[in-house]
Amino acid sequence: MKSGEQAFIYAKACGIIGRSFIDNNLAVLRGINHLSDLDKLVFPDTHHELPAKQLLRDFEDRVTQQAIKQITAMVNLFHKIPDLLIQLIRSYECADLKIVLSAHIHGEKVMPGFTDIGLFRTIKFEAYPDLLAMLKGTNFEFLLHDDLLSGVKDNAIDIQMFIDHHYYKILLASVKKLNKKDRQHIEILLREEIILHNIIWALRLRTYYRLSPEAVRSKLIAIPEDNALARDALASLSFSLQNRSDWKGWKYECFLNPDYSDRQWEADPRYVQNKIALYVHRRIRKFFHGNPFSLDTAFCFIKLKQYEEDILTSIAEGLGLGLSSTDVFSLIEVPV
């Protein structure tokens, strides 16, 4: 990038992040007890009067579209958009693909909704249930030639694993194309994201799906030239899910839920995931300003907007279930 373009993008990004909804409305959010009130707070001029169930999906869609609008507006400031940023936007496409393929495997005739990322979209979701028409010519065309989509109804885990693994390989490959200045911090953040993703994935598979350590081992993101990506998750497979002392000295022990003496301890994937999300958010905020006239700015901007989106949709889902704001905030980690 030219220095003028770098400075302009950094200034625009700082302005938007400085007006972050979460940062500027956290105290008010803690007092919200109804989804309709959250809708009015986030969208004061365009809130919708809908029944609770409809409002939840509608609200989440608008929050996502708002994030995408800001992200694509930022990315389009580049005279030549780096492939890495394009792939980050396509994370929405990957998330939708998991849902759509699961629906297809279960024989659903009506396609679930998908997030419109405009010109960055490659998958033709509107061709559902014709998978060939949907995926031909995309990075996920390989799925058409795999037994993964043979119609078996119990392989939702494998679908997620295949898509995540392939997506992160694409991201890492796009990082390798960057010059040294742009690549330095982004590669650190992305590798750490994959390491932590593997840790959460391993814990969820053992806790919720009751998979054996050996079964989990084959489902982690591991790339031959970078074995360290799965090393810490693999180390955790030998630790008991009911004995916290087993985890003592593990590199990421700080993310585990506390051991209260009045009840039996059990590893809580939700707690770990929330702690990791907050940790990653703080790291991204730090790196956002660390190397301002580089691609770090745009990379971190996208991640920060997606984090804000995740927090708002998590709050909405809690309120949609009838929880109070106190209960909702006890279940998620937010920056203070």
CSV table of C-alpha atoms in Angstrom, one decimal:
chain,number,residue,atom,x,y,z
A,1,MET,CA,0.0,0.0,0.0
A,2,LYS,CA,1.0,3.6,-0.5
A,3,SER,CA,1.6,5.7,2.6
A,4,GLY,CA,-1.4,7.9,1.8
A,5,GLU,CA,-3.7,4.9,1.5
A,6,GLN,CA,-2.3,3.4,4.7
A,7,ALA,CA,-2.9,6.6,6.7
A,8,PHE,CA,-6.4,7.1,5.3
A,9,ILE,CA,-7.5,3.5,6.1
A,10,TYR,CA,-6.0,3.7,9.6
A,11,ALA,CA,-7.8,7.0,10.3
A,12,LYS,CA,-11.1,5.6,9.1
A,13,ALA,CA,-10.7,2.4,11.1
A,14,CYS,CA,-9.9,4.3,14.3
A,15,GLY,CA,-13.0,6.4,13.8
A,16,ILE,CA,-15.3,3.5,13.5
A,17,ILE,CA,-13.7,1.5,16.3
A,18,GLY,CA,-13.8,4.6,18.5
A,19,ARG,CA,-17.6,4.6,18.1
A,20,SER,CA,-17.8,0.9,18.9
A,21,PHE,CA,-21.3,0.1,20.1
A,22,ILE,CA,-20.2,-2.3,22.8
A,23,ASP,CA,-17.6,0.0,24.3
A,24,ASN,CA,-19.9,3.0,24.4
A,25,ASN,CA,-23.1,1.3,25.6
A,26,LEU,CA,-21.9,-1.4,27.9
A,27,ALA,CA,-23.5,0.1,31.0
A,28,VAL,CA,-26.8,0.5,29.2
A,29,LEU,CA,-26.6,-3.0,27.8
A,30,ARG,CA,-26.3,-4.4,31.3
A,31,GLY,CA,-29.7,-2.9,32.2
A,32,ILE,CA,-31.6,-4.3,29.1
A,33,ASN,CA,-34.0,-7.1,30.0
A,34,HIS,CA,-36.1,-7.4,26.8
A,35,LEU,CA,-35.1,-8.2,23.3
A,36,SER,CA,-37.3,-5.4,22.0
A,37,ASP,CA,-35.5,-2.9,24.1
A,38,LEU,CA,-32.1,-4.2,22.8
A,39,ASP,CA,-33.4,-3.7,19.3
A,40,LYS,CA,-34.4,-0.1,20.0
A,41,LEU,CA,-31.0,0.6,21.6
A,42,VAL,CA,-29.0,-0.9,18.7
A,43,PHE,CA,-31.3,0.3,15.9
A,44,PRO,CA,-33.0,3.4,17.3
A,45,ASP,CA,-34.3,4.6,13.9
A,46,THR,CA,-35.0,1.3,12.3
A,47,HIS,CA,-36.1,-1.1,15.1
A,48,HIS,CA,-38.8,-3.6,14.3
A,49,GLU,CA,-42.0,-4.5,16.1
A,50,LEU,CA,-42.2,-8.3,15.8
A,51,PRO,CA,-43.1,-11.3,17.9
A,52,ALA,CA,-40.1,-12.5,20.0
A,53,LYS,CA,-39.1,-15.5,17.9
A,54,GLN,CA,-39.2,-13.6,14.7
A,55,LEU,CA,-37.5,-10.6,16.2
A,56,LEU,CA,-34.5,-12.7,17.4
A,57,ARG,CA,-33.7,-13.9,13.9
A,58,ASP,CA,-34.4,-10.5,12.3
A,59,PHE,CA,-32.3,-8.7,14.9
A,60,GLU,CA,-29.3,-11.1,14.4
A,61,ASP,CA,-29.6,-10.7,10.6
A,62,ARG,CA,-29.5,-6.9,10.9
A,63,VAL,CA,-26.5,-7.0,13.3
A,64,THR,CA,-24.6,-9.2,10.9
A,65,GLN,CA,-25.5,-7.1,7.9
A,66,GLN,CA,-24.4,-4.0,9.7
A,67,ALA,CA,-21.0,-5.5,10.5
A,68,ILE,CA,-20.6,-6.7,6.9
A,69,LYS,CA,-21.5,-3.3,5.6
A,70,GLN,CA,-18.8,-1.6,7.7
A,71,ILE,CA,-16.2,-4.3,7.0
A,72,THR,CA,-16.8,-4.2,3.2
A,73,ALA,CA,-16.8,-0.4,3.2
A,74,MET,CA,-13.3,-0.6,4.8
A,75,VAL,CA,-12.0,-3.3,2.6
A,76,ASN,CA,-13.2,-1.4,-0.6
A,77,LEU,CA,-10.9,1.5,0.3
A,78,PHE,CA,-7.9,-0.6,-0.9
A,79,HIS,CA,-7.1,0.0,-4.6
A,80,LYS,CA,-6.3,-3.7,-4.7
A,81,ILE,CA,-7.9,-5.7,-1.9
A,82,PRO,CA,-5.4,-8.2,-0.3
A,83,ASP,CA,-6.6,-11.8,-0.6
A,84,LEU,CA,-6.3,-12.2,3.1
A,85,LEU,CA,-9.1,-9.7,3.7
A,86,ILE,CA,-11.3,-11.3,1.1
A,87,GLN,CA,-10.9,-14.6,2.8
A,88,LEU,CA,-11.8,-13.1,6.2
A,89,ILE,CA,-15.0,-11.8,4.8
A,90,ARG,CA,-15.7,-15.3,3.4
A,91,SER,CA,-15.8,-16.6,7.0
A,92,TYR,CA,-19.5,-15.8,6.8
A,93,GLU,CA,-19.8,-18.0,3.7
A,94,CYS,CA,-18.1,-20.9,5.5
A,95,ALA,CA,-20.4,-20.6,8.5
A,96,ASP,CA,-23.4,-20.7,6.2
A,97,LEU,CA,-22.0,-23.6,4.3
A,98,LYS,CA,-21.9,-25.7,7.5
A,99,ILE,CA,-25.5,-25.1,8.2
A,100,VAL,CA,-26.6,-25.6,4.6
A,101,LEU,CA,-24.7,-28.9,4.2
A,102,SER,CA,-26.2,-30.2,7.5
A,103,ALA,CA,-29.7,-29.4,6.3
A,104,HIS,CA,-28.9,-31.2,3.0
A,105,ILE,CA,-27.7,-34.3,4.8
A,106,HIS,CA,-30.9,-34.4,6.8
A,107,GLY,CA,-33.0,-34.1,3.7
A,108,GLU,CA,-34.4,-30.7,4.3
A,109,LYS,CA,-36.0,-29.3,1.1
A,110,VAL,CA,-36.0,-25.7,2.1
A,111,MET,CA,-32.6,-24.1,2.3
A,112,PRO,CA,-31.7,-22.2,5.6
A,113,GLY,CA,-31.1,-18.6,5.2
A,114,PHE,CA,-27.6,-17.3,4.3
A,115,THR,CA,-25.6,-14.1,4.9
A,116,ASP,CA,-25.2,-12.0,1.8
A,117,ILE,CA,-21.6,-10.8,1.4
A,118,GLY,CA,-22.2,-9.4,-2.0
A,119,LEU,CA,-19.5,-9.6,-4.6
A,120,PHE,CA,-17.3,-11.5,-2.2
A,121,ARG,CA,-19.6,-14.5,-2.3
A,122,THR,CA,-18.5,-17.6,-4.2
A,123,ILE,CA,-21.1,-20.2,-3.2
A,124,LYS,CA,-24.4,-20.2,-5.1
A,125,PHE,CA,-26.6,-20.9,-2.1
A,126,GLU,CA,-29.7,-20.2,-4.2
A,127,ALA,CA,-29.1,-23.4,-6.2
A,128,TYR,CA,-29.9,-25.5,-3.1
A,129,PRO,CA,-30.4,-28.5,-2.9
A,130,ASP,CA,-28.2,-28.9,-6.1
A,131,LEU,CA,-24.8,-29.2,-4.4
A,132,LEU,CA,-22.9,-29.4,-7.7
A,133,ALA,CA,-24.4,-26.1,-8.8
A,134,MET,CA,-23.8,-24.6,-5.4
A,135,LEU,CA,-20.1,-25.5,-5.0
A,136,LYS,CA,-18.7,-25.9,-8.5
A,137,GLY,CA,-15.7,-23.6,-9.1
A,138,THR,CA,-15.4,-22.7,-5.4
A,139,ASN,CA,-12.8,-23.5,-2.8
A,140,PHE,CA,-15.2,-26.2,-1.5
A,141,GLU,CA,-15.8,-28.0,-4.7
A,142,PHE,CA,-13.6,-30.9,-3.3
A,143,LEU,CA,-16.6,-31.7,-0.9
A,144,LEU,CA,-18.5,-33.0,-4.0
A,145,HIS,CA,-15.9,-35.8,-4.4
A,146,ASP,CA,-15.8,-36.9,-0.8
A,147,ASP,CA,-17.9,-39.5,1.1
A,148,LEU,CA,-18.6,-36.7,3.6
A,149,LEU,CA,-21.7,-35.8,1.7
A,150,SER,CA,-22.9,-39.3,1.0
A,151,GLY,CA,-26.2,-38.8,3.0
A,152,VAL,CA,-25.1,-40.2,6.3
A,153,LYS,CA,-26.9,-38.2,9.0
A,154,ASP,CA,-24.5,-38.5,11.9
A,155,ASN,CA,-21.4,-36.7,10.5
A,156,ALA,CA,-22.1,-33.0,11.3
A,157,ILE,CA,-18.8,-33.0,13.3
A,158,ASP,CA,-16.9,-34.1,10.2
A,159,ILE,CA,-18.5,-31.4,8.1
A,160,GLN,CA,-17.5,-28.7,10.5
A,161,MET,CA,-14.0,-30.1,10.8
A,162,PHE,CA,-13.5,-30.4,7.0
A,163,ILE,CA,-14.7,-26.8,6.4
A,164,ASP,CA,-12.8,-25.3,9.2
A,165,HIS,CA,-9.6,-27.1,8.3
A,166,HIS,CA,-9.9,-26.1,4.6
A,167,TYR,CA,-10.7,-22.5,5.5
A,168,TYR,CA,-7.8,-22.1,7.8
A,169,LYS,CA,-5.4,-23.6,5.2
A,170,ILE,CA,-6.7,-20.9,2.8
A,171,LEU,CA,-6.1,-18.2,5.4
A,172,LEU,CA,-2.6,-19.3,6.2
A,173,ALA,CA,-1.8,-19.5,2.5
A,174,SER,CA,-3.0,-16.0,2.0
A,175,VAL,CA,-0.8,-14.8,4.9
A,176,LYS,CA,2.2,-16.4,3.2
A,177,LYS,CA,1.7,-14.1,0.2
A,178,LEU,CA,2.1,-10.9,2.4
A,179,ASN,CA,5.3,-8.9,2.7
A,180,LYS,CA,7.3,-9.2,5.9
A,181,LYS,CA,5.9,-6.0,7.4
A,182,ASP,CA,2.3,-7.0,6.9
A,183,ARG,CA,2.8,-10.6,7.7
A,184,GLN,CA,4.7,-10.3,11.0
A,185,HIS,CA,1.8,-9.7,13.5
A,186,ILE,CA,-1.0,-11.2,11.4
A,187,GLU,CA,0.7,-14.5,11.3
A,188,ILE,CA,1.2,-14.5,15.1
A,189,LEU,CA,-2.5,-13.7,15.6
A,190,LEU,CA,-3.8,-16.2,13.1
A,191,ARG,CA,-1.7,-19.1,14.4
A,192,GLU,CA,-2.8,-18.3,17.9
A,193,GLU,CA,-6.4,-18.3,16.8
A,194,ILE,CA,-6.0,-21.8,15.3
A,195,ILE,CA,-4.2,-23.1,18.4
A,196,LEU,CA,-7.1,-21.8,20.6
A,197,HIS,CA,-9.7,-23.0,18.2
A,198,ASN,CA,-8.2,-26.5,18.5
A,199,ILE,CA,-8.3,-26.3,22.3
A,200,ILE,CA,-12.0,-25.3,22.3
A,201,TRP,CA,-12.8,-27.9,19.7
A,202,ALA,CA,-11.1,-30.7,21.6
A,203,LEU,CA,-12.9,-29.8,24.8
A,204,ARG,CA,-16.3,-29.6,23.2
A,205,LEU,CA,-15.9,-32.9,21.4
A,206,ARG,CA,-14.9,-34.7,24.6
A,207,THR,CA,-17.6,-33.0,26.7
A,208,TYR,CA,-20.6,-32.7,24.5
A,209,TYR,CA,-20.1,-35.5,22.0
A,210,ARG,CA,-18.3,-37.9,24.4
A,211,LEU,CA,-15.6,-38.7,21.9
A,212,SER,CA,-12.5,-40.5,23.0
A,213,PRO,CA,-9.2,-38.8,22.9
A,214,GLU,CA,-8.2,-40.9,19.9
A,215,ALA,CA,-11.3,-39.9,18.0
A,216,VAL,CA,-10.7,-36.2,18.8
A,217,ARG,CA,-7.1,-36.4,17.7
A,218,SER,CA,-8.1,-36.9,14.0
A,219,LYS,CA,-10.5,-33.9,14.0
A,220,LEU,CA,-8.1,-31.2,15.0
A,221,ILE,CA,-6.6,-28.7,12.6
A,222,ALA,CA,-3.1,-29.8,11.9
A,223,ILE,CA,-0.9,-28.9,9.0
A,224,PRO,CA,2.2,-31.0,8.3
A,225,GLU,CA,4.5,-28.0,8.1
A,226,ASP,CA,3.2,-26.5,11.3
A,227,ASN,CA,2.7,-29.3,14.0
A,228,ALA,CA,2.5,-26.7,16.8
A,229,LEU,CA,-1.0,-25.7,15.8
A,230,ALA,CA,-2.5,-28.8,17.5
A,231,ARG,CA,0.2,-29.5,20.1
A,232,ASP,CA,-1.5,-27.9,23.1
A,233,ALA,CA,-4.9,-29.3,22.3
A,234,LEU,CA,-3.3,-32.8,21.9
A,235,ALA,CA,-1.6,-32.4,25.3
A,236,SER,CA,-5.0,-31.7,26.9
A,237,LEU,CA,-6.5,-35.0,25.7
A,238,SER,CA,-4.7,-36.9,28.5
A,239,PHE,CA,-6.3,-34.7,31.2
A,240,SER,CA,-9.4,-35.8,33.1
A,241,LEU,CA,-12.5,-33.7,32.5
A,242,GLN,CA,-13.5,-34.2,36.1
A,243,ASN,CA,-10.2,-33.5,37.8
A,244,ARG,CA,-8.8,-30.0,37.6
A,245,SER,CA,-5.5,-31.0,39.2
A,246,ASP,CA,-4.7,-33.0,36.0
A,247,TRP,CA,-4.5,-29.6,34.2
A,248,LYS,CA,-2.1,-28.0,36.6
A,249,GLY,CA,0.9,-26.6,34.7
A,250,TRP,CA,-0.8,-26.8,31.3
A,251,LYS,CA,0.0,-23.7,29.2
A,252,TYR,CA,-3.6,-22.6,28.9
A,253,GLU,CA,-4.8,-23.5,32.4
A,254,CYS,CA,-5.8,-19.9,33.0
A,255,PHE,CA,-8.8,-20.3,30.7
A,256,LEU,CA,-10.3,-23.1,32.7
A,257,ASN,CA,-13.4,-22.6,35.0
A,258,PRO,CA,-12.5,-22.4,38.7
A,259,ASP,CA,-12.6,-25.3,41.0
A,260,TYR,CA,-15.2,-24.6,43.8
A,261,SER,CA,-14.8,-26.9,46.8
A,262,ASP,CA,-18.5,-27.2,47.4
A,263,ARG,CA,-19.2,-29.2,44.2
A,264,GLN,CA,-17.5,-31.6,41.8
A,265,TRP,CA,-15.4,-29.8,39.2
A,266,GLU,CA,-16.0,-30.5,35.5
A,267,ALA,CA,-14.4,-28.8,32.6
A,268,ASP,CA,-16.8,-26.3,31.1
A,269,PRO,CA,-16.3,-25.7,27.3
A,270,ARG,CA,-18.6,-22.6,27.4
A,271,TYR,CA,-16.6,-21.0,30.1
A,272,VAL,CA,-13.3,-21.7,28.3
A,273,GLN,CA,-14.6,-20.4,25.0
A,274,ASN,CA,-15.8,-17.1,26.5
A,275,LYS,CA,-12.5,-16.6,28.3
A,276,ILE,CA,-10.6,-17.3,25.1
A,277,ALA,CA,-12.8,-14.9,23.1
A,278,LEU,CA,-12.2,-12.1,25.5
A,279,TYR,CA,-8.4,-12.8,25.5
A,280,VAL,CA,-8.3,-12.8,21.7
A,281,HIS,CA,-10.3,-9.6,21.7
A,282,ARG,CA,-7.8,-7.8,23.9
A,283,ARG,CA,-4.9,-9.1,21.8
A,284,ILE,CA,-6.6,-7.8,18.7
A,285,ARG,CA,-7.2,-4.4,20.3
A,286,LYS,CA,-3.5,-4.2,21.2
A,287,PHE,CA,-2.3,-5.2,17.7
A,288,PHE,CA,-4.8,-2.8,16.1
A,289,HIS,CA,-2.7,0.2,17.1
A,290,GLY,CA,0.7,-1.7,17.2
A,291,ASN,CA,1.7,-1.3,13.6
A,292,PRO,CA,-0.8,1.3,12.3
A,293,PHE,CA,0.5,1.8,8.7
A,294,SER,CA,0.3,-1.9,7.7
A,295,LEU,CA,-2.3,-4.5,6.9
A,296,ASP,CA,-2.6,-5.1,10.7
A,297,THR,CA,-5.1,-2.3,10.8
A,298,ALA,CA,-7.6,-3.8,8.4
A,299,PHE,CA,-7.1,-7.4,9.7
A,300,CYS,CA,-7.8,-6.3,13.3
A,301,PHE,CA,-10.6,-4.1,12.3
A,302,ILE,CA,-12.5,-7.0,10.7
A,303,LYS,CA,-11.9,-9.1,13.8
A,304,LEU,CA,-13.0,-6.4,16.2
A,305,LYS,CA,-16.3,-5.8,14.2
A,306,GLN,CA,-17.0,-9.6,14.2
A,307,TYR,CA,-16.4,-9.7,18.0
A,308,GLU,CA,-18.9,-6.9,18.5
A,309,GLU,CA,-21.3,-8.8,16.3
A,310,ASP,CA,-20.8,-12.0,18.4
A,311,ILE,CA,-21.4,-10.2,21.7
A,312,LEU,CA,-24.6,-8.5,20.4
A,313,THR,CA,-26.1,-11.7,19.0
A,314,SER,CA,-25.1,-13.6,22.2
A,315,ILE,CA,-27.0,-11.0,24.3
A,316,ALA,CA,-30.0,-11.2,22.0
A,317,GLU,CA,-30.1,-15.0,22.2
A,318,GLY,CA,-30.0,-14.9,26.0
A,319,LEU,CA,-32.8,-12.3,26.2
A,320,GLY,CA,-34.7,-14.3,23.6
A,321,LEU,CA,-34.6,-17.3,26.0
A,322,GLY,CA,-36.2,-15.2,28.7
A,323,LEU,CA,-33.0,-14.6,30.7
A,324,SER,CA,-32.5,-11.3,32.5
A,325,SER,CA,-29.6,-9.1,31.5
A,326,THR,CA,-27.8,-10.1,34.8
A,327,ASP,CA,-28.1,-13.8,33.8
A,328,VAL,CA,-27.0,-13.0,30.2
A,329,PHE,CA,-23.9,-11.1,31.3
A,330,SER,CA,-23.0,-13.9,33.7
A,331,LEU,CA,-22.8,-16.3,30.8
A,332,ILE,CA,-20.6,-14.2,28.5
A,333,GLU,CA,-17.3,-12.3,28.8
A,334,VAL,CA,-17.3,-8.7,27.7
A,335,PRO,CA,-14.5,-6.2,27.8
A,336,VAL,CA,-14.5,-3.7,30.7
